[in-house]
Coordinates of C-alpha atoms in Angstrom, one line a residue:
M1 CA 140.5 277.9 169.5
D2 CA 140.0 274.6 167.8
E3 CA 136.9 272.5 168.4
S4 CA 138.2 270.6 171.3
A5 CA 139.6 273.7 172.9
G6 CA 136.3 275.5 172.2
A7 CA 134.5 272.7 174.0
G8 CA 136.7 273.4 177.0
M9 CA 137.7 269.7 177.3
R10 CA 141.5 270.5 177.6
W11 CA 141.3 273.9 179.3
T12 CA 141.3 274.6 183.0
R13 CA 138.0 276.1 184.1
P14 CA 139.3 279.7 184.8
R15 CA 141.0 279.8 181.5
R16 CA 137.9 278.6 179.7
Q17 CA 135.7 281.2 181.5
D18 CA 138.2 283.9 180.6
M19 CA 138.0 283.0 176.9
Q20 CA 134.2 282.8 177.1
R21 CA 134.0 286.3 178.5
R22 CA 136.3 287.6 175.7
V23 CA 134.2 285.9 173.1
L24 CA 130.9 287.2 174.5
A25 CA 132.2 290.7 174.9
A26 CA 133.5 290.9 171.3
V27 CA 130.4 289.4 169.6
S28 CA 127.9 291.3 171.7
L29 CA 129.7 294.6 170.8
S30 CA 129.4 293.8 167.1
Y31 CA 125.7 292.9 167.4
V32 CA 125.2 296.3 169.1
V33 CA 126.5 298.3 166.1
V34 CA 124.7 296.0 163.5
I35 CA 121.3 296.6 165.2
L36 CA 122.1 300.2 165.8
D37 CA 122.4 300.8 162.1
T38 CA 119.2 299.0 161.5
S39 CA 117.2 301.3 163.8
I40 CA 119.2 304.6 164.2
V41 CA 118.7 305.7 160.6
N42 CA 114.9 306.0 161.0
V43 CA 115.0 309.1 163.1
A44 CA 117.3 310.8 160.5
L45 CA 115.0 310.2 157.5
E46 CA 113.6 313.8 157.4
R47 CA 117.1 315.3 157.7
I48 CA 118.5 313.0 155.0
A49 CA 115.6 313.7 152.7
G50 CA 116.1 317.5 153.1
A51 CA 119.9 317.3 152.7
L52 CA 119.9 315.0 149.7
A53 CA 116.5 316.0 148.2
T54 CA 114.9 312.6 148.3
D55 CA 111.3 311.2 148.5
I56 CA 109.8 308.3 150.4
A57 CA 110.9 305.7 147.9
S58 CA 114.5 306.9 148.2
L59 CA 114.3 306.9 152.0
Q60 CA 113.2 303.3 151.8
W61 CA 116.3 302.5 149.8
V62 CA 118.5 304.2 152.4
V63 CA 117.1 301.9 155.1
N64 CA 116.7 298.9 152.9
T65 CA 120.0 298.7 151.0
Y66 CA 121.7 297.9 154.3
I67 CA 119.1 295.3 155.3
L68 CA 119.0 293.9 151.7
S69 CA 122.8 293.5 151.5
L70 CA 122.8 292.0 155.0
A71 CA 120.0 289.5 154.2
S72 CA 121.4 288.5 150.8
L73 CA 125.0 287.8 151.9
L74 CA 124.4 286.2 155.3
L75 CA 124.3 282.7 153.9
A76 CA 127.7 283.3 152.2
G77 CA 128.9 284.7 155.5
G78 CA 128.0 281.6 157.3
T79 CA 129.7 279.4 154.7
L80 CA 132.9 281.5 154.9
A81 CA 132.9 281.3 158.7
D82 CA 132.7 277.5 158.5
R83 CA 135.4 277.3 155.8
F84 CA 138.0 279.9 157.0
G85 CA 137.3 280.1 160.7
A86 CA 134.7 282.2 162.6
R87 CA 137.3 284.5 164.1
N88 CA 139.0 285.4 160.8
I89 CA 135.7 286.1 159.1
Y90 CA 134.4 288.0 162.1
L91 CA 137.5 290.3 162.0
A92 CA 137.1 290.9 158.2
G93 CA 133.4 291.7 158.5
L94 CA 133.9 294.1 161.4
A95 CA 136.7 295.9 159.5
V96 CA 134.5 296.3 156.4
F97 CA 131.6 297.5 158.4
T98 CA 133.7 300.1 160.2
L99 CA 135.2 301.5 157.0
A100 CA 131.8 301.6 155.3
S101 CA 130.4 303.5 158.2
A102 CA 133.0 306.2 157.7
W103 CA 132.1 306.3 154.0
C104 CA 128.4 306.8 154.9
G105 CA 129.3 309.7 157.2
L106 CA 131.3 311.4 154.4
A107 CA 128.8 310.7 151.6
G108 CA 127.9 313.8 149.5
D109 CA 125.0 312.5 147.5
L110 CA 122.3 309.8 147.6
G111 CA 124.1 307.4 145.3
T112 CA 127.2 307.4 147.4
L113 CA 125.3 306.9 150.6
I114 CA 123.4 303.9 149.2
V115 CA 126.6 302.2 147.9
A116 CA 128.2 302.7 151.3
R117 CA 125.1 301.3 153.0
V118 CA 125.4 298.2 150.8
L119 CA 129.0 297.7 152.0
Q120 CA 127.9 298.2 155.6
G121 CA 125.4 295.4 155.1
G122 CA 128.1 293.2 153.5
G123 CA 130.4 293.6 156.5
A124 CA 127.5 292.9 158.9
A125 CA 126.7 289.7 156.9
L126 CA 130.2 288.4 157.5
L127 CA 130.3 289.1 161.2
L128 CA 126.8 288.1 162.3
P129 CA 126.9 284.3 161.6
A130 CA 130.6 284.2 162.7
S131 CA 129.6 285.7 166.0
L132 CA 127.0 283.0 166.7
S133 CA 129.5 280.3 165.5
L134 CA 132.0 281.7 168.1
I135 CA 129.4 281.4 170.8
K136 CA 128.6 277.9 169.7
Q137 CA 132.3 277.0 170.0
A138 CA 133.0 278.8 173.3
F139 CA 129.8 277.6 175.1
P140 CA 129.4 273.9 174.3
E141 CA 126.9 273.2 177.0
A142 CA 123.3 273.9 176.1
G143 CA 122.5 275.8 179.2
E144 CA 125.5 278.0 179.1
R145 CA 125.0 278.6 175.4
A146 CA 121.4 279.6 175.8
A147 CA 122.4 282.1 178.5
A148 CA 125.2 283.5 176.3
I149 CA 122.8 283.9 173.4
G150 CA 120.3 285.6 175.7
M151 CA 123.1 288.1 176.7
W152 CA 124.0 288.5 173.0
A153 CA 120.4 289.1 172.1
G154 CA 119.9 291.4 175.1
C155 CA 122.7 293.6 173.9
G156 CA 121.0 293.8 170.5
G157 CA 117.8 294.7 172.3
A158 CA 119.5 297.4 174.2
A159 CA 120.9 298.7 170.9
M160 CA 117.4 298.7 169.5
A161 CA 116.2 300.6 172.5
A162 CA 119.1 303.1 172.3
G163 CA 119.1 303.5 168.5
P164 CA 116.3 306.0 167.9
L165 CA 117.1 308.0 171.0
A166 CA 120.9 308.0 170.4
G167 CA 120.2 309.0 166.8
G168 CA 118.0 311.9 167.9
V169 CA 120.6 313.1 170.4
L170 CA 123.5 312.9 167.8
I171 CA 121.4 314.7 165.1
H172 CA 120.4 317.4 167.6
L173 CA 124.0 318.0 168.7
F174 CA 125.6 317.5 165.3
D175 CA 123.9 316.4 162.1
W176 CA 122.7 313.2 160.4
R177 CA 126.2 312.2 159.4
S178 CA 127.2 311.7 163.1
I179 CA 124.9 308.6 163.3
F180 CA 127.3 306.8 161.0
L181 CA 130.6 308.2 162.2
A182 CA 129.7 307.2 165.8
N183 CA 130.3 303.6 164.7
L184 CA 134.1 304.2 164.2
P185 CA 135.2 304.0 167.9
V186 CA 132.9 301.1 168.6
G187 CA 134.2 299.2 165.6
L188 CA 137.8 299.8 166.5
L189 CA 137.1 298.6 170.1
G190 CA 135.5 295.5 168.7
L191 CA 138.5 294.8 166.5
W192 CA 140.8 295.0 169.5
L193 CA 138.7 292.7 171.6
T194 CA 138.5 290.1 168.8
C195 CA 142.2 290.1 168.3
R196 CA 142.5 288.8 171.9
I197 CA 140.5 285.7 171.0
R198 CA 142.5 282.7 169.9
G199 CA 141.8 281.7 166.3
E200 CA 140.9 278.2 165.0
R201 CA 143.9 276.0 164.2
K202 CA 142.1 274.6 161.2
P203 CA 138.8 275.1 159.5
L204 CA 135.8 273.2 161.0
Q205 CA 134.6 272.2 157.6
A206 CA 135.9 272.8 154.0
R207 CA 132.6 274.2 152.8
R208 CA 132.6 275.7 149.3
L209 CA 131.1 279.0 148.2
D210 CA 128.2 278.9 145.8
P211 CA 128.5 281.9 143.4
G212 CA 125.5 280.9 141.3
G213 CA 123.2 280.4 144.3
Q214 CA 124.5 283.6 145.9
C215 CA 123.8 285.7 142.7
A216 CA 120.3 284.1 142.4
A217 CA 119.5 284.9 146.0
I218 CA 120.6 288.5 145.7
L219 CA 118.7 288.9 142.4
A220 CA 115.5 287.4 143.8
L221 CA 115.4 289.5 146.9
A222 CA 116.6 292.7 145.3
A223 CA 114.0 292.5 142.5
L224 CA 111.2 291.8 145.0
I225 CA 112.2 294.7 147.2
A226 CA 112.5 297.0 144.1
A227 CA 109.0 296.0 142.9
L228 CA 107.5 296.6 146.3
I229 CA 109.1 300.1 146.7
E230 CA 108.4 301.2 143.1
G231 CA 104.9 299.8 142.9
P232 CA 103.1 302.7 144.5
V233 CA 105.2 305.2 142.4
R234 CA 105.0 303.6 139.0
G235 CA 101.7 301.6 139.4
W236 CA 101.4 297.9 140.2
S237 CA 100.4 297.1 136.6
S238 CA 103.3 299.0 135.1
L239 CA 105.8 297.1 132.9
P240 CA 108.9 297.7 135.1
V241 CA 107.1 296.5 138.3
L242 CA 105.7 293.4 136.6
L243 CA 109.1 292.6 135.1
R244 CA 110.8 292.9 138.5
M245 CA 108.2 290.6 140.1
A246 CA 108.7 288.0 137.3
L247 CA 112.5 288.3 137.7
S248 CA 112.2 287.8 141.5
I249 CA 110.1 284.6 141.0
A250 CA 112.4 283.2 138.3
A251 CA 115.6 283.9 140.3
G252 CA 114.0 282.4 143.4
A253 CA 113.1 279.2 141.5
V254 CA 116.7 279.0 140.2
F255 CA 118.0 279.5 143.7
L256 CA 115.9 276.6 145.1
Q257 CA 116.8 274.4 142.2
L258 CA 120.5 275.0 142.7
Q259 CA 120.3 274.4 146.5
S260 CA 118.3 271.1 146.1
G261 CA 120.9 269.6 143.8
R262 CA 124.1 270.2 145.7
A263 CA 125.7 268.2 148.5
Q264 CA 127.1 271.3 150.2
A265 CA 124.4 273.8 149.4
M266 CA 124.6 277.4 150.6
L267 CA 121.1 276.9 152.0
P268 CA 120.9 273.2 153.1
L269 CA 117.2 272.5 152.6
S270 CA 117.6 269.3 154.7
L271 CA 117.8 271.6 157.8
F272 CA 114.2 272.5 157.3
R273 CA 113.1 268.9 158.0
N274 CA 113.6 269.7 161.7
G275 CA 110.5 271.3 163.1
A276 CA 112.4 273.4 165.6
F277 CA 114.7 274.8 162.9
S278 CA 111.7 275.6 160.6
G279 CA 109.7 277.1 163.4
A280 CA 112.6 279.3 164.5
V281 CA 113.1 280.6 161.0
L282 CA 109.4 281.4 160.5
V283 CA 108.8 283.3 163.8
S284 CA 112.1 285.2 163.4
M285 CA 111.1 286.4 159.9
V286 CA 107.6 287.4 161.0
S287 CA 108.9 289.2 164.1
A288 CA 111.4 291.2 162.1
L289 CA 108.9 292.0 159.3
T290 CA 106.3 293.5 161.6
F291 CA 108.7 295.2 164.0
Y292 CA 111.1 296.9 161.6
G293 CA 108.3 297.7 159.2
L294 CA 106.4 299.4 162.0
V295 CA 109.4 301.3 163.2
F296 CA 109.8 302.7 159.6
V297 CA 106.2 303.9 159.2
L298 CA 106.0 305.2 162.7
S299 CA 109.1 307.3 162.1
L300 CA 107.4 308.8 159.0
Y301 CA 104.3 309.4 161.1
F302 CA 106.1 311.1 163.9
Q303 CA 108.2 313.3 161.6
Q304 CA 106.0 314.0 158.7
V305 CA 102.5 314.0 160.2
L306 CA 103.1 315.1 163.8
A307 CA 106.2 317.2 162.8
Y308 CA 108.4 315.8 165.6
S309 CA 112.1 316.7 165.6
P310 CA 114.6 313.8 165.4
L311 CA 115.3 314.1 169.1
R312 CA 111.5 314.0 170.0
T313 CA 111.1 311.1 167.6
G314 CA 113.8 309.2 169.4
L315 CA 112.1 309.9 172.7
A316 CA 108.7 308.9 171.3
F317 CA 110.1 305.4 170.4
L318 CA 111.2 304.7 174.0
P319 CA 108.1 302.9 175.1
L320 CA 108.4 300.6 172.1
T321 CA 112.2 300.0 172.1
A322 CA 113.0 300.0 175.8
L323 CA 111.1 296.8 176.5
V324 CA 113.1 294.9 173.7
A325 CA 116.1 294.6 176.0
A326 CA 114.0 293.5 179.0
G327 CA 112.3 290.8 176.9
S328 CA 115.7 289.6 175.6
M329 CA 117.1 289.3 179.1
L330 CA 114.1 287.4 180.5
S331 CA 113.5 285.1 177.5
N332 CA 115.8 282.3 178.5
R333 CA 114.5 282.2 182.1
L334 CA 110.9 282.2 180.9
A335 CA 111.6 279.5 178.3
V336 CA 113.0 277.2 181.0
A337 CA 110.0 277.9 183.2
Y338 CA 107.2 277.6 180.7
G339 CA 108.7 276.0 177.6
A340 CA 109.8 277.6 174.3
R341 CA 106.5 276.6 172.6
R342 CA 104.3 278.4 175.1
L343 CA 106.7 281.4 175.3
V344 CA 106.7 282.1 171.6
I345 CA 102.9 281.7 171.3
A346 CA 102.5 284.2 174.1
A347 CA 105.0 286.6 172.6
L348 CA 103.2 286.5 169.2
A349 CA 99.8 287.0 170.9
C350 CA 101.4 290.0 172.8
Y351 CA 102.5 291.3 169.4
A352 CA 98.9 291.2 168.0
I353 CA 97.5 292.8 171.1
G354 CA 100.0 295.7 170.8
F355 CA 99.2 296.2 167.1
L356 CA 95.4 296.2 167.8
G357 CA 96.0 298.6 170.7
L358 CA 97.9 301.0 168.4
L359 CA 95.0 300.8 165.9
L360 CA 92.6 302.0 168.5
S361 CA 94.8 304.8 169.9
L362 CA 95.8 306.3 166.5
S363 CA 92.3 307.8 166.1
T364 CA 92.9 310.0 169.1
A365 CA 96.2 311.6 167.8
T366 CA 97.3 311.8 171.5
Y367 CA 100.8 310.6 172.0
W368 CA 100.3 309.2 175.5
L369 CA 97.5 307.0 174.3
L370 CA 99.6 305.9 171.3
A371 CA 102.4 305.0 173.7
L372 CA 100.4 302.7 175.9
P373 CA 100.4 299.6 173.5
M374 CA 104.0 300.1 172.5
P375 CA 105.6 298.2 175.4
A376 CA 103.7 295.0 174.5
I377 CA 105.2 295.1 171.0
G378 CA 108.8 295.7 172.2
F379 CA 108.6 293.1 174.9
A380 CA 107.3 290.5 172.4
A381 CA 110.1 291.2 170.0
G382 CA 112.7 290.8 172.8
L383 CA 111.2 287.5 173.9
I384 CA 111.3 285.9 170.4
T385 CA 114.8 286.6 169.2
P386 CA 116.8 284.7 171.9
A387 CA 114.2 281.9 172.2
A388 CA 114.2 281.2 168.5
T389 CA 118.0 281.6 168.2
A390 CA 118.7 279.1 171.0
A391 CA 116.2 276.6 169.7
L392 CA 117.7 276.7 166.2
M393 CA 121.4 276.5 167.3
A394 CA 120.6 273.5 169.4
T395 CA 119.4 271.6 166.3
V396 CA 122.7 271.7 164.4
E397 CA 126.2 270.2 164.9
P398 CA 129.2 272.5 165.5
E399 CA 130.5 272.2 161.9
R400 CA 127.2 273.6 160.5
A401 CA 126.8 276.3 163.1
G402 CA 128.0 279.0 160.8
V403 CA 125.6 278.2 157.9
A404 CA 122.7 277.6 160.4
A405 CA 123.3 281.0 161.9
G406 CA 123.5 282.5 158.4
V407 CA 120.1 281.0 157.6
L408 CA 118.4 282.3 160.7
N409 CA 119.9 285.8 160.4
S410 CA 119.1 285.9 156.7
A411 CA 115.5 285.1 157.4
R412 CA 115.4 287.8 160.1
Q413 CA 116.9 290.4 157.9
T414 CA 114.8 289.4 154.9
G415 CA 111.8 289.9 157.1
A416 CA 113.1 293.3 158.1
A417 CA 113.7 294.3 154.4
L418 CA 110.2 293.1 153.4
G419 CA 108.6 294.9 156.3
V420 CA 110.1 298.2 155.3
A421 CA 109.2 297.7 151.7
I422 CA 105.7 296.3 152.2
F423 CA 104.7 298.7 154.9
G424 CA 106.2 301.7 153.1
A425 CA 104.3 300.7 150.0
L426 CA 101.1 300.5 152.0
V427 CA 101.3 304.0 153.4
A428 CA 102.4 305.3 150.0
A429 CA 99.4 303.6 148.2
V430 CA 96.6 304.2 150.8
H431 CA 95.7 307.8 151.4
P432 CA 95.6 309.6 153.7
F433 CA 98.7 308.5 155.6
L434 CA 96.7 307.6 158.7
A435 CA 94.6 305.2 156.6
G436 CA 97.7 303.5 155.3
L437 CA 99.0 303.2 158.9
H438 CA 95.7 301.5 159.9
T439 CA 96.2 299.0 157.1
V440 CA 99.7 298.3 158.3
L441 CA 98.5 297.5 161.8
W442 CA 95.7 295.2 160.6
V443 CA 98.3 293.3 158.4
S444 CA 100.7 293.1 161.3
A445 CA 98.1 291.6 163.7
G446 CA 97.0 289.1 161.1
V447 CA 100.5 287.9 160.2
T448 CA 101.6 287.5 163.8
L449 CA 98.4 285.5 164.7
A450 CA 99.0 283.3 161.7
A451 CA 102.6 282.6 162.8
A452 CA 101.3 281.7 166.3
L453 CA 98.9 279.2 164.8
A454 CA 101.6 277.7 162.7
W455 CA 104.0 277.4 165.7
R456 CA 101.2 275.9 167.8
R457 CA 100.6 273.2 165.2
G458 CA 104.0 271.7 165.7
L459 CA 106.7 273.7 164.0
Q460 CA 108.4 274.0 167.4
P461 CA 107.2 271.3 169.9
D462 CA 108.8 271.2 173.3

């Protein structure tokens, strides 16, 4: 569909609604598999470690290479969606993701699995910003678009809820490879649904790729993650870790310099002049950092400290993950009733309460007491994603929807990668494991309260 067609100005209402349903079905399905592969791997960590003879640092790479590739390439994915059409890039990304999933399932060693996870993340980086761009085109009215984004995010929340349990069931019935091979039928269905969507007649904007900026962004983030993962193993003052930190800082500075001096930057810094845009990016990153980091360390706690099986670990996560979908579904309605500013502040406060509740219950080593604060964390995560996404997408014009979506999702995935790396480093450095987990929870509560304060001071006024 071209822009005028996407806006529904020349279509009959039934035809426009039919196209909207097709778009929403296709993009929601892709978001499900992307989020599944962010969460489903956590319950397989012990089985992967045993099968491939790996340690905690290697397990962090199995989780983080996917997130790192996704975060690093999302900006390029948004640019490609704007340049070559959202539908075309979405199809390409979903095809790459599906093929890479098959390769993950067939991997015979750790190196092959990590390379396949990188390709998985690359495919996801193409399809995620394209999916939001398709929503922006198909739902031109702000109210309809917010509802569609709520449904899209709700599917992601459902995937987050189902991920650990689905992974536990698949591993119980088959083995750890099945968590990747299960993506194949879903990916093929998504490709079929997307082929039924009309493509753009011409690109919305002839945006250019930025190879130099892309390489600098990848280098900055990869070096930082590597330093955080290797720090507890090699020592924070060791030469390799210090060199990686220095490389990350230098590459980040080069990236910002390149972006500030170009008319069509991969990361348009001018977008951050808008308070709603900046606020959405900030809270999305903080939410992903604390949530995904916590899921990683709790997976290790359940499997290594409490000796839970993958299936029991998946069940143990249900109080945390099940409320993500509920929060996503209610977010738009609550934002209309109380305002996005109040809703996000309440969600971040709910996060902090959940982290402090976990801190108190960990000392008992009783699962049911541990489970009591989990719904607060999951519900808060579900509320933030659609509220921040809708607020950000409302600030940009249609021809910049792809790159804006890329910025938001890149911030979210960067936060997830940093959460896994930082929290993994904390539990590896602070002994015993329970003391490291206490440190993680204190850090999580502090970071979320700081984000709430920043939001309240005007990053996202109503």
